[in-house]
PDB file of C-alpha atoms in Angstrom:
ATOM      1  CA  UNK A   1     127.617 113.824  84.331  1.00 82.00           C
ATOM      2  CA  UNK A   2     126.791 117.087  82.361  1.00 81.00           C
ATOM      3  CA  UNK A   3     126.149 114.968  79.158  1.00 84.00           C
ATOM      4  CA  UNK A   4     123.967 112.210  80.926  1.00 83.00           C
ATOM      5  CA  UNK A   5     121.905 115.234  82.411  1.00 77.00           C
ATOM      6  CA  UNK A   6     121.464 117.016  78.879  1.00 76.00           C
ATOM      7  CA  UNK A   7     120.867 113.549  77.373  1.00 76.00           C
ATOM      8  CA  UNK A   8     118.266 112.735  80.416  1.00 73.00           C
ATOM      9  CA  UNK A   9     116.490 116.331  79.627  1.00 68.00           C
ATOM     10  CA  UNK A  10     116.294 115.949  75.792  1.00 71.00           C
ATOM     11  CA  UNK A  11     114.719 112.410  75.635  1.00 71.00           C
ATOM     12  CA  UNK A  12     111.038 112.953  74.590  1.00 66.00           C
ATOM     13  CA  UNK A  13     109.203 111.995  77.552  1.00 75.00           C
ATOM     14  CA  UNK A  14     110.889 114.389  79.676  1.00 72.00           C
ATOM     15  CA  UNK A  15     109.494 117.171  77.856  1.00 74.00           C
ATOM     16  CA  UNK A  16     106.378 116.051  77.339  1.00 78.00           C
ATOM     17  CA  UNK A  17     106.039 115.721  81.041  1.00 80.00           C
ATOM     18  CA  UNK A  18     107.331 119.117  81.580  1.00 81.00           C
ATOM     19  CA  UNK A  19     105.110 120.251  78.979  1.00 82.00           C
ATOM     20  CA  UNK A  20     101.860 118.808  80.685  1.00 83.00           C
ATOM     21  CA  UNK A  21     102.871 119.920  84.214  1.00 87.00           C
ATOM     22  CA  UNK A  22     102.655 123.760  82.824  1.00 89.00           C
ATOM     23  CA  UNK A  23      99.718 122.978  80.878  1.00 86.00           C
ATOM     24  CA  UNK A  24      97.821 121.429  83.740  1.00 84.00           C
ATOM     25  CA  UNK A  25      98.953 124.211  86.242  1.00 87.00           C
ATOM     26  CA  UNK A  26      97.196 126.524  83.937  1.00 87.00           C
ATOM     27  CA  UNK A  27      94.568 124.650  83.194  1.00 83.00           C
ATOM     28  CA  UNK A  28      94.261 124.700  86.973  1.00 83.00           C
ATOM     29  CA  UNK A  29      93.885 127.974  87.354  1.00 87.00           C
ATOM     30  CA  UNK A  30      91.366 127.995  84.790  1.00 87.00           C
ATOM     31  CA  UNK A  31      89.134 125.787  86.319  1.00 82.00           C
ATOM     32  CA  UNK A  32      89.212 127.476  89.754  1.00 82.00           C
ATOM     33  CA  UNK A  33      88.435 130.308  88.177  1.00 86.00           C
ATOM     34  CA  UNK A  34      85.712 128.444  86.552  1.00 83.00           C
ATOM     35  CA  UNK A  35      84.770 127.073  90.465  1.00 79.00           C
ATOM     36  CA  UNK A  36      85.327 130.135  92.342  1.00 78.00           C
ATOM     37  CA  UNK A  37      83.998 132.734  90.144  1.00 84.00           C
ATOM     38  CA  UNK A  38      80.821 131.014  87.871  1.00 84.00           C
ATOM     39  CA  UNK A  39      80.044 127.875  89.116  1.00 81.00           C
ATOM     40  CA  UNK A  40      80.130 128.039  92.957  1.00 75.00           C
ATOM     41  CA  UNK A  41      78.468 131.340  93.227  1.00 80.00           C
ATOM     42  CA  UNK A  42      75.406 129.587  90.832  1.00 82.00           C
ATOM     43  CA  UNK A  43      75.282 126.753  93.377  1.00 77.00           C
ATOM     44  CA  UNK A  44      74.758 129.316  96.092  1.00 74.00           C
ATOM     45  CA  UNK A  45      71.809 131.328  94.517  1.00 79.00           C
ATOM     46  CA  UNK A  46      70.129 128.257  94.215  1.00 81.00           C
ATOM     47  CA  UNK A  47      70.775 127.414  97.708  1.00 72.00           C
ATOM     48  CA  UNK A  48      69.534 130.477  98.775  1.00 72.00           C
ATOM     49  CA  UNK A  49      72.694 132.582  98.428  1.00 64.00           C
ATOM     50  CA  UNK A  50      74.886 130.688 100.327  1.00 62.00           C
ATOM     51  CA  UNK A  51      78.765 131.649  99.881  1.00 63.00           C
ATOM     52  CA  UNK A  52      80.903 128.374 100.307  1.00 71.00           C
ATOM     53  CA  UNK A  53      83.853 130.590 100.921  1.00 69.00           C
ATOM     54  CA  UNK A  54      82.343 131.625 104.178  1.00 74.00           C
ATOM     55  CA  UNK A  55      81.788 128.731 105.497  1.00 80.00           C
ATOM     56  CA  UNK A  56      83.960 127.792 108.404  1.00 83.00           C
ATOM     57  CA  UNK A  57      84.409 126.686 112.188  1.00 82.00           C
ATOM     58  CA  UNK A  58      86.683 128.628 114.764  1.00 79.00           C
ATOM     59  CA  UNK A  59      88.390 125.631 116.693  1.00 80.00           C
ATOM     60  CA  UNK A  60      89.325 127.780 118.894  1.00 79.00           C
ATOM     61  CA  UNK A  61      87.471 131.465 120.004  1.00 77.00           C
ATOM     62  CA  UNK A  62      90.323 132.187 122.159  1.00 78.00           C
ATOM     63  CA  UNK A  63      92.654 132.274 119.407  1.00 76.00           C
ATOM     64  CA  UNK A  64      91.058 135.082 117.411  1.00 79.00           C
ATOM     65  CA  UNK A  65      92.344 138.442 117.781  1.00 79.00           C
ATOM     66  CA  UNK A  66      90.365 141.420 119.301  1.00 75.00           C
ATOM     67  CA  UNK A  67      90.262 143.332 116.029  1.00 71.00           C
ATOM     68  CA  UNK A  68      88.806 139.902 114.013  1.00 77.00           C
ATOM     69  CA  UNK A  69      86.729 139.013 116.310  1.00 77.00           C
ATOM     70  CA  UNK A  70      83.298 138.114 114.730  1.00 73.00           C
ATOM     71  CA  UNK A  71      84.207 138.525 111.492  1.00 75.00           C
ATOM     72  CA  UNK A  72      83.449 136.115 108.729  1.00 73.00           C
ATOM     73  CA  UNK A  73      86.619 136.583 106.565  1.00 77.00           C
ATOM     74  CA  UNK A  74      87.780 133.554 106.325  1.00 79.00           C
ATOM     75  CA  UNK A  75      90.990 134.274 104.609  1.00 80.00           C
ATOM     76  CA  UNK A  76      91.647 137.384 107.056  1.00 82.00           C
ATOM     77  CA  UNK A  77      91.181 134.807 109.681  1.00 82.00           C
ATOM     78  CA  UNK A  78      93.483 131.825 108.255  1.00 82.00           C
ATOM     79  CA  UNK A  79      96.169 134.003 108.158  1.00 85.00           C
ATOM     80  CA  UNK A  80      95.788 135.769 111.766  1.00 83.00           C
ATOM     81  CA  UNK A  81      96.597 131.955 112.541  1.00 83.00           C
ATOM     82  CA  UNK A  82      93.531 131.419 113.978  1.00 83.00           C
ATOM     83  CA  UNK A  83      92.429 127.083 113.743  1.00 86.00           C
ATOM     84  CA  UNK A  84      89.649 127.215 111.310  1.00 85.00           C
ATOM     85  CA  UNK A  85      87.928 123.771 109.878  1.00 85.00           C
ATOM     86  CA  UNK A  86      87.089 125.414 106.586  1.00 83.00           C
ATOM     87  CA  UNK A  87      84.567 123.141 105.084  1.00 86.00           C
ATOM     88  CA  UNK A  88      83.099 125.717 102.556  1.00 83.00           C
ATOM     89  CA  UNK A  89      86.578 125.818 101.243  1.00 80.00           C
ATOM     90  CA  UNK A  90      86.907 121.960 100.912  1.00 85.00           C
ATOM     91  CA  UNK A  91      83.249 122.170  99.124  1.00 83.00           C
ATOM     92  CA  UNK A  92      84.995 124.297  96.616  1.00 77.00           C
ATOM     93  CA  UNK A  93      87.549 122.187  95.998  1.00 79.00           C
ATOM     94  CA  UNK A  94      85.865 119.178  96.082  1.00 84.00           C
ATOM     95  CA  UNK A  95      83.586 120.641  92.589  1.00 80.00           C
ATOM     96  CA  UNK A  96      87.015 121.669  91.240  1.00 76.00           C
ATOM     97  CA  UNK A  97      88.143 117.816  91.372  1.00 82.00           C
ATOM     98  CA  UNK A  98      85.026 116.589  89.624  1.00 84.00           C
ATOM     99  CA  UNK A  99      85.198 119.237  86.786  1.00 81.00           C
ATOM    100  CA  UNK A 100      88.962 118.339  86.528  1.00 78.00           C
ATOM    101  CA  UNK A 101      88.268 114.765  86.557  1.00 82.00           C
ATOM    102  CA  UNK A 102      85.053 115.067  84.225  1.00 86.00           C
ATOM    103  CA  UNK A 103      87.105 117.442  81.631  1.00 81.00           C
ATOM    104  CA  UNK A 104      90.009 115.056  81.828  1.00 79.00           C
ATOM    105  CA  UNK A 105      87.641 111.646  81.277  1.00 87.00           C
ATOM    106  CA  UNK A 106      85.828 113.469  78.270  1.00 86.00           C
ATOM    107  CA  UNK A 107      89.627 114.285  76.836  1.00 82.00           C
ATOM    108  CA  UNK A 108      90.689 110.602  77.173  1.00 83.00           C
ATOM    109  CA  UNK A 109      87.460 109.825  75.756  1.00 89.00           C
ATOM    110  CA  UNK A 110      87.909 112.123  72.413  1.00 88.00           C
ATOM    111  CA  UNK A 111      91.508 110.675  72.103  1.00 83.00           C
ATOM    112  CA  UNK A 112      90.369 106.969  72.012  1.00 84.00           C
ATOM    113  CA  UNK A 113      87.546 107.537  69.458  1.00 89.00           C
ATOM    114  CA  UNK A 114      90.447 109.100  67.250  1.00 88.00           C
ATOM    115  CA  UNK A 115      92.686 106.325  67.598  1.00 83.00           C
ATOM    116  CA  UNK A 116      92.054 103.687  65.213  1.00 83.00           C
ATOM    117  CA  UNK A 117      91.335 100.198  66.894  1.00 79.00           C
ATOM    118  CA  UNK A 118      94.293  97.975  67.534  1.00 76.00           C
ATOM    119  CA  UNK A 119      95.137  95.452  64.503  1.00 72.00           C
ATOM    120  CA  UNK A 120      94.922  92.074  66.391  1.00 72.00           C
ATOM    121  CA  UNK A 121      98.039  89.975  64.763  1.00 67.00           C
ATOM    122  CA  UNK A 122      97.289  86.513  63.184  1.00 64.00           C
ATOM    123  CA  UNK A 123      98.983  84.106  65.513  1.00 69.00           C
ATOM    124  CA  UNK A 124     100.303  81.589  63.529  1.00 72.00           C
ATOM    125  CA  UNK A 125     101.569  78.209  65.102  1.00 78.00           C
ATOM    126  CA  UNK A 126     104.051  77.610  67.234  1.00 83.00           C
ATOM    127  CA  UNK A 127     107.419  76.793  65.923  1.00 85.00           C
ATOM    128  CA  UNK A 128     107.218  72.931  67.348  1.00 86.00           C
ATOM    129  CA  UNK A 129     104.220  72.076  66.268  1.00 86.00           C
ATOM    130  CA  UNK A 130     105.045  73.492  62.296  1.00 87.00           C
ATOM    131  CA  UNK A 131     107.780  70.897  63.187  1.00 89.00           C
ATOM    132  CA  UNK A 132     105.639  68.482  63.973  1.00 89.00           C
ATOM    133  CA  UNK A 133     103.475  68.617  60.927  1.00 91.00           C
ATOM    134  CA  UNK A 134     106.712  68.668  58.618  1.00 92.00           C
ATOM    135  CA  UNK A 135     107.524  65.049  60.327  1.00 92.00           C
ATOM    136  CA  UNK A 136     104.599  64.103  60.050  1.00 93.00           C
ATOM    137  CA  UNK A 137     104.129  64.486  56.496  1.00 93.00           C
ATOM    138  CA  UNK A 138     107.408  63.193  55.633  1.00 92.00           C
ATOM    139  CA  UNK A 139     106.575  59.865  57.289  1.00 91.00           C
ATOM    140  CA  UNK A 140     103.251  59.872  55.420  1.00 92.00           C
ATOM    141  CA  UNK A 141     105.713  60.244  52.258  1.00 90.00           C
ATOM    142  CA  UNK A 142     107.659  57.544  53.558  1.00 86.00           C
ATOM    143  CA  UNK A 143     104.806  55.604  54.346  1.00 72.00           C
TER     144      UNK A 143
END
């Protein structure tokens, strides 16, 4: 079982795949810090200097201790367990998934152009009729 596993781990794929998963989690964090720390706060000056990370409903006043109670720390809040629909956050990461996705189609993109095209194979004909032909002109031979 040992060998099968070792053999399973070395084939190329697998590490490729393990190679991308700890390239993409840092990429991740790269592009929420991209989000969180240039983009989003851009967005809000130009919205008047909004802060998405602020941005949030209490479900549920009676939930929310005495010493947070009108505060506006979200995180402080989330983890008081108080029930919180946190849009702002899901604005945030709704601009991290279309940088992701943008940075990922313009990869793809680069790759293809460097590819060469594909080299479309001459079909030839089929086996029967190359048969068919050779009968053909043997009978015309004959003929």
């Amino acid at each position: 079982m040992f060998k099968e596993f070792k053999a399973f781990i070395m084939r190329g794929n697998v590490m490729d795949l393990a190679i991308a998963v700890i390239i993409g989690a840092a990429f991740g964090k790269i592009v929420t810090s991209l989000t969180d720390d240039i983009i989003m706060p851009v967005i809000g000056k130009i919205f008047g200097g909004l802060d998405f990370s602020s941005h949030f409903l209490v479900l549920n006043p009676e939930k929310v201790p005495a010493a947070l109670a009108g505060s506006t720390d979200y995180a402080a809040l989330k983890k008081a367990g108080v029930p919180l629909l946190g849009y702002g956050e899901f604005i945030t990461q709704a601009v991290n998934f279309v940088i992701i996705a943008f940075i990922i189609f313009l990869m793809i993109r680069a790759v293809n152009r460097m590819m060469p095209p594909p080299v479309e194979e001459v079909a030839g004909d089929p086996a029967d009729v190359v048969l068919l032909r050779e009968i053909r002109d043997e009978l015309k031979k004959k003929s």
